[in-house]
Structures are given as C-alpha cells and as structure tokens.
Amino acid sequence: MSRDIVDGMKPKNLVIVRAVHDQGLSHVEAAARFGVTRQWVHTLVRRYEDEGPDGVAPRSRAPKTRPGTTVPAIRDRIIQLRRELTRSGADAGPVTIVWHLEQEGHPAPSTSTIRRILHTAGLITPAPKKRPRNSYIRFQADLPNECWQADITHWFLADGTRIEILDFLDDHARYLLDIRPAAAFTGPMVTAVMTELIRRYGPPMSTLTDNGLVFTTRLARHKGARGGFEKLLAAHGITQKNGRPGHPQTQGKIERFHQTLKRWLKAHPLPDTIDDLAVLLTEFTTWYNTRRPHRSLGRRTPEQAYTDLPKATPTSTSDTTEWRSRTDKVDKNGKVTIRYAGHLRHLGIGRAHTGTPVLLLVHDRDVTVSSMNTGQIIAEFTIDPAKNYQPKKP
C-alpha cells in the first residue's frame, strides 16, 4: 500500500492526480472518469504540484475566522461573574450576567451563548423537572402604589434564635418599601410600620396579604372588632385584599422575594443580634432596590421601575364605618372589655352594675351599653384609641 495513503491521504484524490500525471489523462477525461468536476481536478493537480501528497489531504470546511465567537476575556469574565454572584447569594443567571457586563462597559453575548459557556464550564446544574416560565399566569399592577404586598418570614441568629422579618413590597416595581426584624410582630407593630410607609410614600390603592391576625381578623375564631391594620386601611380608603387560605400563590411575588432574600442571607454569616440583622437587611435593601436587575422589569432595577411612573392612589368610596354588637357581664370592678383597633379597651360602667348582663352596640368609636335585664341604657362611650381605660360619658 502506498505510504501516501497510509499517512491518511484521501485515496480518491491521490488517484485522480496520478491519473493525470502518470497516465496522461487530461483534466476533462479525469473528471469524466472519476465523476467530479473539471475545476476540482484542476485544484487537486495544483495542490499536488505546490505541496506534494499532503496538498490533496481533506481540509476542514470551517471558516478561517469566526466574528461571532466570544473572545476569551469576555468568556472568562462571564465565568468569574457567575462565581462571584453565586458566592454573594445574588441571582446569577444569564440575564443578570448580561446586565453586569453592560454596566462594566463590555459587549455582552446573547443569553443563549452565556448559558452555553456556563454549561461548558460545569457551572449549571440541569433541572429537567423545572416548570417552564411560559406556563405561569402572570399578574402585575399597572402603576407603583397600586398594590402593596406584605408578609412575615423568619431568619436565625448565630445562637439559633428564630427572628421574624416583616417586609412590604410594591407589586408593580418589586420595590422593597420596608424590611425589618423583631422577636415577634404584633398587630400594633405592623400597623405602626404601615402608618410610617403611608407618610413616606403616600397611601397605596390596595394591599395584599395573607390572613395572619396582624393583618386581618376576618378568619379569627372569635369574631370581634377589626384590627388596627384594617382600621388604618379603612381610614385612608385603601382596598384590603387577602389571599385564599392555604393558597400562598396569591402572594406569589413576595413569596418569590423571600427566596431571593434568604439566598442572599445564606451567603453571609449569621448575625449575633437583632440589631446586627437589621444592619444586614439595610445592606440587602440597597443591593436589591438599586443594584439588582429584575427579569420581569426589563432588566431595570426596582428603584428605576418605582420612580419611572406616577403613583396610584386610593379610589375606595365605600362606607367604612364599623357596626357590631356583643354581650358581656359587668365584672366586680364595674368594667367590661371590648376590642378596638387590635387592643382590649376597658369600659368603666360602675360597681353598682357588677354582675349585670349587658348588650354593647358598637358604631365605629361609639359604644352604647344597655342592661339585658331591663333594656335600659346604662352607659355610653366614645373610644379614645390612645387609651386603654375608657370613662363613660357624663
């Protein structure tokens, strides 16, 4: 066997050349005999004369230049960004990497190219059972302040103490309006935070929360007055919306936000105190609102989305006055209790009526107390929300 063929040369090409050189066939005759074009015979003969047997070896058809190929420096930066973002607890997907490249002034490849680079580098774990994004039914408020979502989640201190975290999120912009820790949040504490936010940002058109007692008393075992949070919303004409029990998907944005929050917190050492956690949450707020592009916001930050459009305002015109009634018995100190705005209020009726069963008729802040034995009105009150003990009207 010819050494030329053993060296890997394509046998047919070499035979064609030798038919011309050794057997005296013309280019046209060789083309007809071997079923190729005359131009190809001419090319093979020229290569053979210039380079010898190596010249007729098969050649790659790949282009000599690849203008669309990602340069090594950008490829290395993509891998570096992926590792840095993952290590810091931030989102590290292709869309986020594109945003960071653009912020640094680098030309960014397509997200599909970035995904291939990350796959090649072994930095993506396949998730074949993950639900596709296009299968979700999405809802988003049209304007900032059209809907605020609120919820309570938790985190831990270094000694294992479980700490609650209260957060408020704008539905349209995903703007983090407020986040703070506490050992445990009560209704009045949540109401105070909401009051502060209304002063800071103006009242929203609506709120969306779960059915926790700090937000609503509508599912309480023992029906009573509306809580302080509910009364605050009513006073500002804010529409209150609550998710269906056992259906957290209704508050999907803030539930998804908690994933981002906890991934970021996991990348940092556990704080020693609640104050340390508060400092950490302040740092997170700045990063989340101003330095993190959001996929659902066209790669804008929540701060940009919140400030780009005018703010929605309350439109509620319904009667928010509270009407209810309850029965009680005057205690030995001459008092009965009633819950108003999340607090128990003590109504001073007088020891002369100790043991008397009474009917309380509540019209918002006004309470009329009558004896269930005689039907006679024995006391009237106007609740002062700043006080627990309520003296009767003269």
C-alpha positions as a Python dict, from the first residue, in 0.01 Angstrom:
ca = {
    (1, 'M'): (0, 0, 0),
    (2, 'S'): (130, 347, -85),
    (3, 'R'): (281, 542, 206),
    (4, 'D'): (79, 841, 89),
    (5, 'I'): (-243, 652, 159),
    (6, 'V'): (-113, 511, 489),
    (7, 'D'): (-40, 866, 600),
    (8, 'G'): (-414, 937, 585),
    (9, 'M'): (-446, 1099, 246),
    (10, 'K'): (-779, 1060, 77),
    (11, 'P'): (-719, 775, -177),
    (12, 'K'): (-955, 906, -443),
    (13, 'N'): (-790, 1247, -457),
    (14, 'L'): (-444, 1093, -500),
    (15, 'V'): (-569, 853, -768),
    (16, 'I'): (-716, 1142, -965),
    (17, 'V'): (-387, 1333, -952),
    (18, 'R'): (-180, 1031, -1061),
    (19, 'A'): (-421, 954, -1343),
    (20, 'V'): (-335, 1296, -1479),
    (21, 'H'): (38, 1292, -1400),
    (22, 'D'): (128, 924, -1458),
    (23, 'Q'): (-132, 810, -1710),
    (24, 'G'): (-153, 1131, -1915),
    (25, 'L'): (-531, 1189, -1879),
    (26, 'S'): (-649, 1538, -1949),
    (27, 'H'): (-840, 1723, -1678),
    (28, 'V'): (-1165, 1676, -1868),
    (29, 'E'): (-1101, 1299, -1912),
    (30, 'A'): (-1011, 1255, -1545),
    (31, 'A'): (-1325, 1446, -1439),
    (32, 'A'): (-1544, 1222, -1653),
    (33, 'R'): (-1378, 901, -1533),
    (34, 'F'): (-1398, 977, -1161),
    (35, 'G'): (-1730, 1162, -1157),
    (36, 'V'): (-1601, 1501, -1037),
    (37, 'T'): (-1585, 1845, -1192),
    (38, 'R'): (-1304, 1964, -1413),
    (39, 'Q'): (-1243, 2251, -1168),
    (40, 'W'): (-1188, 2002, -885),
    (41, 'V'): (-935, 1805, -1094),
    (42, 'H'): (-752, 2128, -1168),
    (43, 'T'): (-750, 2220, -796),
    (44, 'L'): (-612, 1882, -690),
    (45, 'V'): (-338, 1890, -951),
    (46, 'R'): (-234, 2242, -848),
    (47, 'R'): (-225, 2147, -477),
    (48, 'Y'): (-20, 1835, -556),
    (49, 'E'): (233, 2035, -760),
    (50, 'D'): (263, 2302, -486),
    (51, 'E'): (258, 2088, -172),
    (52, 'G'): (311, 1729, -277),
    (53, 'P'): (88, 1445, -145),
    (54, 'D'): (-3, 1649, 164),
    (55, 'G'): (-175, 1900, -59),
    (56, 'V'): (-458, 1662, -155),
    (57, 'A'): (-547, 1567, 204),
    (58, 'P'): (-904, 1651, 317),
    (59, 'R'): (-928, 2004, 450),
    (60, 'S'): (-1160, 2149, 713),
    (61, 'R'): (-1455, 2344, 580),
    (62, 'A'): (-1476, 2553, 895),
    (63, 'P'): (-1438, 2927, 836),
    (64, 'K'): (-1092, 3067, 899),
    (65, 'T'): (-1237, 3347, 1108),
    (66, 'R'): (-1535, 3345, 1349),
    (67, 'P'): (-1653, 3702, 1402),
    (68, 'G'): (-1931, 3587, 1638),
    (69, 'T'): (-1703, 3389, 1870),
    (70, 'T'): (-1688, 3520, 2229),
    (71, 'V'): (-1339, 3647, 2299),
    (72, 'P'): (-1154, 3468, 2580),
    (73, 'A'): (-1154, 3776, 2807),
    (74, 'I'): (-1534, 3804, 2795),
    (75, 'R'): (-1575, 3430, 2840),
    (76, 'D'): (-1351, 3441, 3147),
    (77, 'R'): (-1543, 3740, 3288),
    (78, 'I'): (-1873, 3555, 3240),
    (79, 'I'): (-1743, 3260, 3442),
    (80, 'Q'): (-1598, 3494, 3705),
    (81, 'L'): (-1928, 3685, 3737),
    (82, 'R'): (-2119, 3360, 3776),
    (83, 'R'): (-1896, 3253, 4063),
    (84, 'E'): (-1893, 3596, 4230),
    (85, 'L'): (-2271, 3637, 4213),
    (86, 'T'): (-2335, 3284, 4337),
    (87, 'R'): (-2091, 3329, 4624),
    (88, 'S'): (-2260, 3656, 4731),
    (89, 'G'): (-2608, 3499, 4726),
    (90, 'A'): (-2723, 3707, 4427),
    (91, 'D'): (-2908, 3595, 4115),
    (92, 'A'): (-2650, 3458, 3871),
    (93, 'G'): (-2849, 3367, 3560),
    (94, 'P'): (-2758, 3471, 3203),
    (95, 'V'): (-2991, 3776, 3211),
    (96, 'T'): (-2823, 3906, 3527),
    (97, 'I'): (-2476, 3841, 3383),
    (98, 'V'): (-2568, 4038, 3068),
    (99, 'W'): (-2673, 4332, 3287),
    (100, 'H'): (-2345, 4328, 3480),
    (101, 'L'): (-2137, 4307, 3161),
    (102, 'E'): (-2319, 4607, 3018),
    (103, 'Q'): (-2272, 4803, 3341),
    (104, 'E'): (-1898, 4736, 3312),
    (105, 'G'): (-1895, 4855, 2951),
    (106, 'H'): (-1832, 4512, 2796),
    (107, 'P'): (-2009, 4386, 2482),
    (108, 'A'): (-2250, 4121, 2608),
    (109, 'P'): (-2316, 3798, 2414),
    (110, 'S'): (-2669, 3661, 2390),
    (111, 'T'): (-2815, 3483, 2692),
    (112, 'S'): (-2806, 3155, 2499),
    (113, 'T'): (-2431, 3200, 2439),
    (114, 'I'): (-2375, 3274, 2806),
    (115, 'R'): (-2576, 2968, 2901),
    (116, 'R'): (-2356, 2751, 2673),
    (117, 'I'): (-2040, 2897, 2826),
    (118, 'L'): (-2168, 2822, 3177),
    (119, 'H'): (-2269, 2469, 3075),
    (120, 'T'): (-1925, 2405, 2925),
    (121, 'A'): (-1763, 2532, 3246),
    (122, 'G'): (-1981, 2299, 3453),
    (123, 'L'): (-2150, 2588, 3635),
    (124, 'I'): (-2513, 2498, 3556),
    (125, 'T'): (-2693, 2210, 3718),
    (126, 'P'): (-2963, 2073, 3484),
    (127, 'A'): (-3316, 2089, 3624),
    (128, 'P'): (-3530, 1890, 3377),
    (129, 'K'): (-3836, 1887, 3606),
    (130, 'K'): (-3840, 2263, 3649),
    (131, 'R'): (-4168, 2420, 3541),
    (132, 'P'): (-4126, 2634, 3224),
    (133, 'R'): (-4172, 3007, 3270),
    (134, 'N'): (-4432, 3034, 2994),
    (135, 'S'): (-4665, 2806, 3191),
    (136, 'Y'): (-4723, 3068, 3462),
    (137, 'I'): (-5019, 3306, 3456),
    (138, 'R'): (-4870, 3641, 3549),
    (139, 'F'): (-5034, 3942, 3709),
    (140, 'Q'): (-4868, 4275, 3771),
    (141, 'A'): (-5014, 4604, 3890),
    (142, 'D'): (-5002, 4873, 3621),
    (143, 'L'): (-4867, 5151, 3842),
    (144, 'P'): (-4648, 5191, 4150),
    (145, 'N'): (-4853, 5205, 4473),
    (146, 'E'): (-5142, 5028, 4300),
    (147, 'C'): (-5086, 4731, 4531),
    (148, 'W'): (-4851, 4668, 4820),
    (149, 'Q'): (-4783, 4312, 4927),
    (150, 'A'): (-4681, 4242, 5287),
    (151, 'D'): (-4578, 3929, 5472),
    (152, 'I'): (-4374, 3796, 5764),
    (153, 'T'): (-4094, 3543, 5720),
    (154, 'H'): (-3808, 3446, 5952),
    (155, 'W'): (-3431, 3409, 5988),
    (156, 'F'): (-3195, 3295, 6262),
    (157, 'L'): (-2930, 3448, 6483),
    (158, 'A'): (-2596, 3281, 6540),
    (159, 'D'): (-2722, 3123, 6863),
    (160, 'G'): (-3019, 2964, 6683),
    (161, 'T'): (-3282, 3219, 6795),
    (162, 'R'): (-3564, 3246, 6541),
    (163, 'I'): (-3634, 3606, 6437),
    (164, 'E'): (-3934, 3733, 6240),
    (165, 'I'): (-3887, 3963, 5940),
    (166, 'L'): (-4168, 4192, 5819),
    (167, 'D'): (-4150, 4320, 5461),
    (168, 'F'): (-4359, 4537, 5230),
    (169, 'L'): (-4314, 4508, 4851),
    (170, 'D'): (-4462, 4720, 4571),
    (171, 'D'): (-4641, 4484, 4330),
    (172, 'H'): (-4565, 4681, 4013),
    (173, 'A'): (-4197, 4763, 4066),
    (174, 'R'): (-4098, 4489, 4314),
    (175, 'Y'): (-3958, 4785, 4508),
    (176, 'L'): (-3878, 4689, 4867),
    (177, 'L'): (-4063, 4956, 5063),
    (178, 'D'): (-3958, 4834, 5406),
    (179, 'I'): (-3797, 4535, 5576),
    (180, 'R'): (-3723, 4498, 5947),
    (181, 'P'): (-3669, 4228, 6210),
    (182, 'A'): (-3832, 4169, 6550),
    (183, 'A'): (-3852, 3888, 6801),
    (184, 'A'): (-4224, 3867, 6712),
    (185, 'F'): (-4454, 4111, 6534),
    (186, 'T'): (-4786, 4214, 6686),
    (187, 'G'): (-5081, 4380, 6519),
    (188, 'P'): (-4998, 4726, 6659),
    (189, 'M'): (-4636, 4694, 6541),
    (190, 'V'): (-4748, 4612, 6185),
    (191, 'T'): (-4997, 4900, 6196),
    (192, 'A'): (-4721, 5137, 6307),
    (193, 'V'): (-4500, 5029, 6015),
    (194, 'M'): (-4786, 5078, 5769),
    (195, 'T'): (-4852, 5424, 5912),
    (196, 'E'): (-4486, 5512, 5860),
    (197, 'L'): (-4493, 5388, 5500),
    (198, 'I'): (-4806, 5590, 5420),
    (199, 'R'): (-4627, 5902, 5544),
    (200, 'R'): (-4317, 5814, 5341),
    (201, 'Y'): (-4469, 5702, 5010),
    (202, 'G'): (-4834, 5805, 5025),
    (203, 'P'): (-5127, 5565, 5069),
    (204, 'P'): (-5146, 5281, 4815),
    (205, 'M'): (-5460, 5194, 4623),
    (206, 'S'): (-5471, 4847, 4781),
    (207, 'T'): (-5282, 4593, 4991),
    (208, 'L'): (-5246, 4217, 4950),
    (209, 'T'): (-5157, 3995, 5245),
    (210, 'D'): (-5230, 3652, 5385),
    (211, 'N'): (-5483, 3601, 5664),
    (212, 'G'): (-5249, 3643, 5960),
    (213, 'L'): (-5412, 3812, 6260),
    (214, 'V'): (-5166, 4101, 6236),
    (215, 'F'): (-5329, 4188, 5902),
    (216, 'T'): (-5695, 4083, 5938),
    (217, 'T'): (-5941, 3942, 6190),
    (218, 'R'): (-6181, 3810, 5928),
    (219, 'L'): (-6091, 3445, 5997),
    (220, 'A'): (-6046, 3480, 6373),
    (221, 'R'): (-6211, 3208, 6580),
    (222, 'H'): (-6395, 3463, 6793),
    (223, 'K'): (-6531, 3745, 6579),
    (224, 'G'): (-6459, 4090, 6712),
    (225, 'A'): (-6358, 4437, 6610),
    (226, 'R'): (-6148, 4496, 6307),
    (227, 'G'): (-5776, 4508, 6383),
    (228, 'G'): (-5564, 4819, 6379),
    (229, 'F'): (-5425, 4740, 6034),
    (230, 'E'): (-5777, 4705, 5892),
    (231, 'K'): (-5890, 5029, 6056),
    (232, 'L'): (-5588, 5215, 5923),
    (233, 'L'): (-5661, 5098, 5568),
    (234, 'A'): (-6027, 5193, 5603),
    (235, 'A'): (-5935, 5538, 5731),
    (236, 'H'): (-5729, 5604, 5416),
    (237, 'G'): (-5977, 5442, 5174),
    (238, 'I'): (-5726, 5166, 5091),
    (239, 'T'): (-5876, 4846, 4949),
    (240, 'Q'): (-5772, 4543, 5152),
    (241, 'K'): (-5719, 4212, 4971),
    (242, 'N'): (-5635, 3880, 5135),
    (243, 'G'): (-5521, 3557, 4974),
    (244, 'R'): (-5725, 3241, 4990),
    (245, 'P'): (-5631, 3033, 5298),
    (246, 'G'): (-5374, 2767, 5212),
    (247, 'H'): (-5301, 2929, 4874),
    (248, 'P'): (-4971, 3124, 4903),
    (249, 'Q'): (-4951, 3155, 4523),
    (250, 'T'): (-5183, 3456, 4553),
    (251, 'Q'): (-4895, 3642, 4717),
    (252, 'G'): (-4652, 3494, 4463),
    (253, 'K'): (-4429, 3800, 4424),
    (254, 'I'): (-4347, 3836, 4790),
    (255, 'E'): (-4305, 3459, 4828),
    (256, 'R'): (-4055, 3469, 4540),
    (257, 'F'): (-3893, 3772, 4700),
    (258, 'H'): (-3833, 3567, 5015),
    (259, 'Q'): (-3633, 3317, 4808),
    (260, 'T'): (-3405, 3598, 4689),
    (261, 'L'): (-3377, 3736, 5043),
    (262, 'K'): (-3283, 3405, 5202),
    (263, 'R'): (-3037, 3310, 4929),
    (264, 'W'): (-2861, 3643, 4994),
    (265, 'L'): (-2870, 3595, 5371),
    (266, 'K'): (-2725, 3243, 5340),
    (267, 'A'): (-2418, 3391, 5173),
    (268, 'H'): (-2347, 3598, 5487),
    (269, 'P'): (-2256, 3487, 5842),
    (270, 'L'): (-2548, 3458, 6082),
    (271, 'P'): (-2585, 3781, 6281),
    (272, 'D'): (-2530, 3781, 6659),
    (273, 'T'): (-2815, 4017, 6750),
    (274, 'I'): (-3137, 4159, 6608),
    (275, 'D'): (-2958, 4491, 6557),
    (276, 'D'): (-2692, 4311, 6352),
    (277, 'L'): (-2967, 4153, 6144),
    (278, 'A'): (-3126, 4495, 6092),
    (279, 'V'): (-2794, 4628, 5957),
    (280, 'L'): (-2770, 4329, 5725),
    (281, 'L'): (-3125, 4387, 5597),
    (282, 'T'): (-3044, 4754, 5528),
    (283, 'E'): (-2749, 4642, 5317),
    (284, 'F'): (-2973, 4394, 5137),
    (285, 'T'): (-3233, 4667, 5066),
    (286, 'T'): (-2977, 4885, 4892),
    (287, 'W'): (-2849, 4596, 4683),
    (288, 'Y'): (-3198, 4467, 4597),
    (289, 'N'): (-3351, 4804, 4505),
    (290, 'T'): (-3059, 4971, 4326),
    (291, 'R'): (-2802, 4713, 4210),
    (292, 'R'): (-3005, 4408, 4111),
    (293, 'P'): (-3169, 4396, 3764),
    (294, 'H'): (-3508, 4227, 3762),
    (295, 'R'): (-3602, 3993, 3478),
    (296, 'S'): (-3971, 4089, 3493),
    (297, 'L'): (-3884, 4460, 3478),
    (298, 'G'): (-3693, 4450, 3150),
    (299, 'R'): (-3362, 4430, 3340),
    (300, 'R'): (-3436, 4754, 3524),
    (301, 'T'): (-3384, 4780, 3898),
    (302, 'P'): (-3689, 4806, 4127),
    (303, 'E'): (-3594, 5165, 4212),
    (304, 'Q'): (-3597, 5260, 3844),
    (305, 'A'): (-3934, 5092, 3790),
    (306, 'Y'): (-4085, 5256, 4101),
    (307, 'T'): (-3975, 5609, 4006),
    (308, 'D'): (-4047, 5589, 3631),
    (309, 'L'): (-4427, 5617, 3656),
    (310, 'P'): (-4680, 5823, 3854),
    (311, 'K'): (-4816, 5665, 4170),
    (312, 'A'): (-5164, 5518, 4208),
    (313, 'T'): (-5383, 5647, 4492),
    (314, 'P'): (-5682, 5506, 4683),
    (315, 'T'): (-6012, 5510, 4496),
    (316, 'S'): (-6235, 5349, 4759),
    (317, 'T'): (-6558, 5539, 4826),
    (318, 'S'): (-6740, 5268, 5019),
    (319, 'D'): (-6875, 5320, 5372),
    (320, 'T'): (-6600, 5207, 5610),
    (321, 'T'): (-6799, 5260, 5929),
    (322, 'E'): (-6797, 4961, 6162),
    (323, 'W'): (-7123, 4821, 6306),
    (324, 'R'): (-7130, 4529, 6550),
    (325, 'S'): (-7269, 4408, 6881),
    (326, 'R'): (-7159, 4182, 7163),
    (327, 'T'): (-7277, 4066, 7505),
    (328, 'D'): (-7083, 4067, 7830),
    (329, 'K'): (-7124, 4079, 8208),
    (330, 'V'): (-7001, 4367, 8422),
    (331, 'D'): (-6710, 4242, 8635),
    (332, 'K'): (-6654, 4303, 9007),
    (333, 'N'): (-6462, 4623, 8928),
    (334, 'G'): (-6757, 4761, 8734),
    (335, 'K'): (-6597, 4720, 8391),
    (336, 'V'): (-6648, 4534, 8064),
    (337, 'T'): (-6395, 4493, 7784),
    (338, 'I'): (-6417, 4547, 7411),
    (339, 'R'): (-6155, 4507, 7140),
    (340, 'Y'): (-6092, 4814, 6928),
    (341, 'A'): (-5813, 4856, 6669),
    (342, 'G'): (-5638, 4545, 6793),
    (343, 'H'): (-5635, 4641, 7163),
    (344, 'L'): (-5861, 4548, 7453),
    (345, 'R'): (-6036, 4858, 7593),
    (346, 'H'): (-6179, 4863, 7944),
    (347, 'L'): (-6513, 5043, 7970),
    (348, 'G'): (-6586, 5183, 8316),
    (349, 'I'): (-6958, 5129, 8382),
    (350, 'G'): (-6957, 5139, 8764),
    (351, 'R'): (-6957, 4890, 9052),
    (352, 'A'): (-7331, 4947, 9102),
    (353, 'H'): (-7383, 4731, 8793),
    (354, 'T'): (-7150, 4445, 8896),
    (355, 'G'): (-7283, 4113, 8762),
    (356, 'T'): (-7531, 4277, 8524),
    (357, 'P'): (-7550, 4111, 8178),
    (358, 'V'): (-7516, 4384, 7917),
    (359, 'L'): (-7550, 4436, 7543),
    (360, 'L'): (-7288, 4652, 7371),
    (361, 'L'): (-7384, 4820, 7043),
    (362, 'V'): (-7074, 4945, 6857),
    (363, 'H'): (-7088, 5211, 6587),
    (364, 'D'): (-6723, 5269, 6496),
    (365, 'R'): (-6589, 5458, 6803),
    (366, 'D'): (-6924, 5499, 6974),
    (367, 'V'): (-7041, 5229, 7218),
    (368, 'T'): (-7385, 5212, 7382),
    (369, 'V'): (-7424, 4974, 7679),
    (370, 'S'): (-7769, 4859, 7793),
    (371, 'S'): (-7891, 4613, 8056),
    (372, 'M'): (-8011, 4285, 7910),
    (373, 'N'): (-8249, 4250, 8206),
    (374, 'T'): (-8437, 4577, 8157),
    (375, 'G'): (-8318, 4712, 7819),
    (376, 'Q'): (-8224, 5041, 7989),
    (377, 'I'): (-7916, 5226, 7859),
    (378, 'I'): (-7670, 5240, 8148),
    (379, 'A'): (-7360, 5392, 7983),
    (380, 'E'): (-7230, 5548, 7661),
    (381, 'F'): (-6871, 5577, 7544),
    (382, 'T'): (-6663, 5728, 7263),
    (383, 'I'): (-6344, 5524, 7230),
    (384, 'D'): (-6017, 5715, 7258),
    (385, 'P'): (-5770, 5499, 7056),
    (386, 'A'): (-5480, 5638, 7261),
    (387, 'K'): (-5612, 5496, 7590),
    (388, 'N'): (-5697, 5153, 7727),
    (389, 'Y'): (-5937, 5268, 8003),
    (390, 'Q'): (-6245, 5443, 7869),
    (391, 'P'): (-6457, 5652, 8109),
    (392, 'K'): (-6827, 5678, 8029),
    (393, 'K'): (-6981, 5996, 7905),
    (394, 'P'): (-7129, 6217, 8176),
}
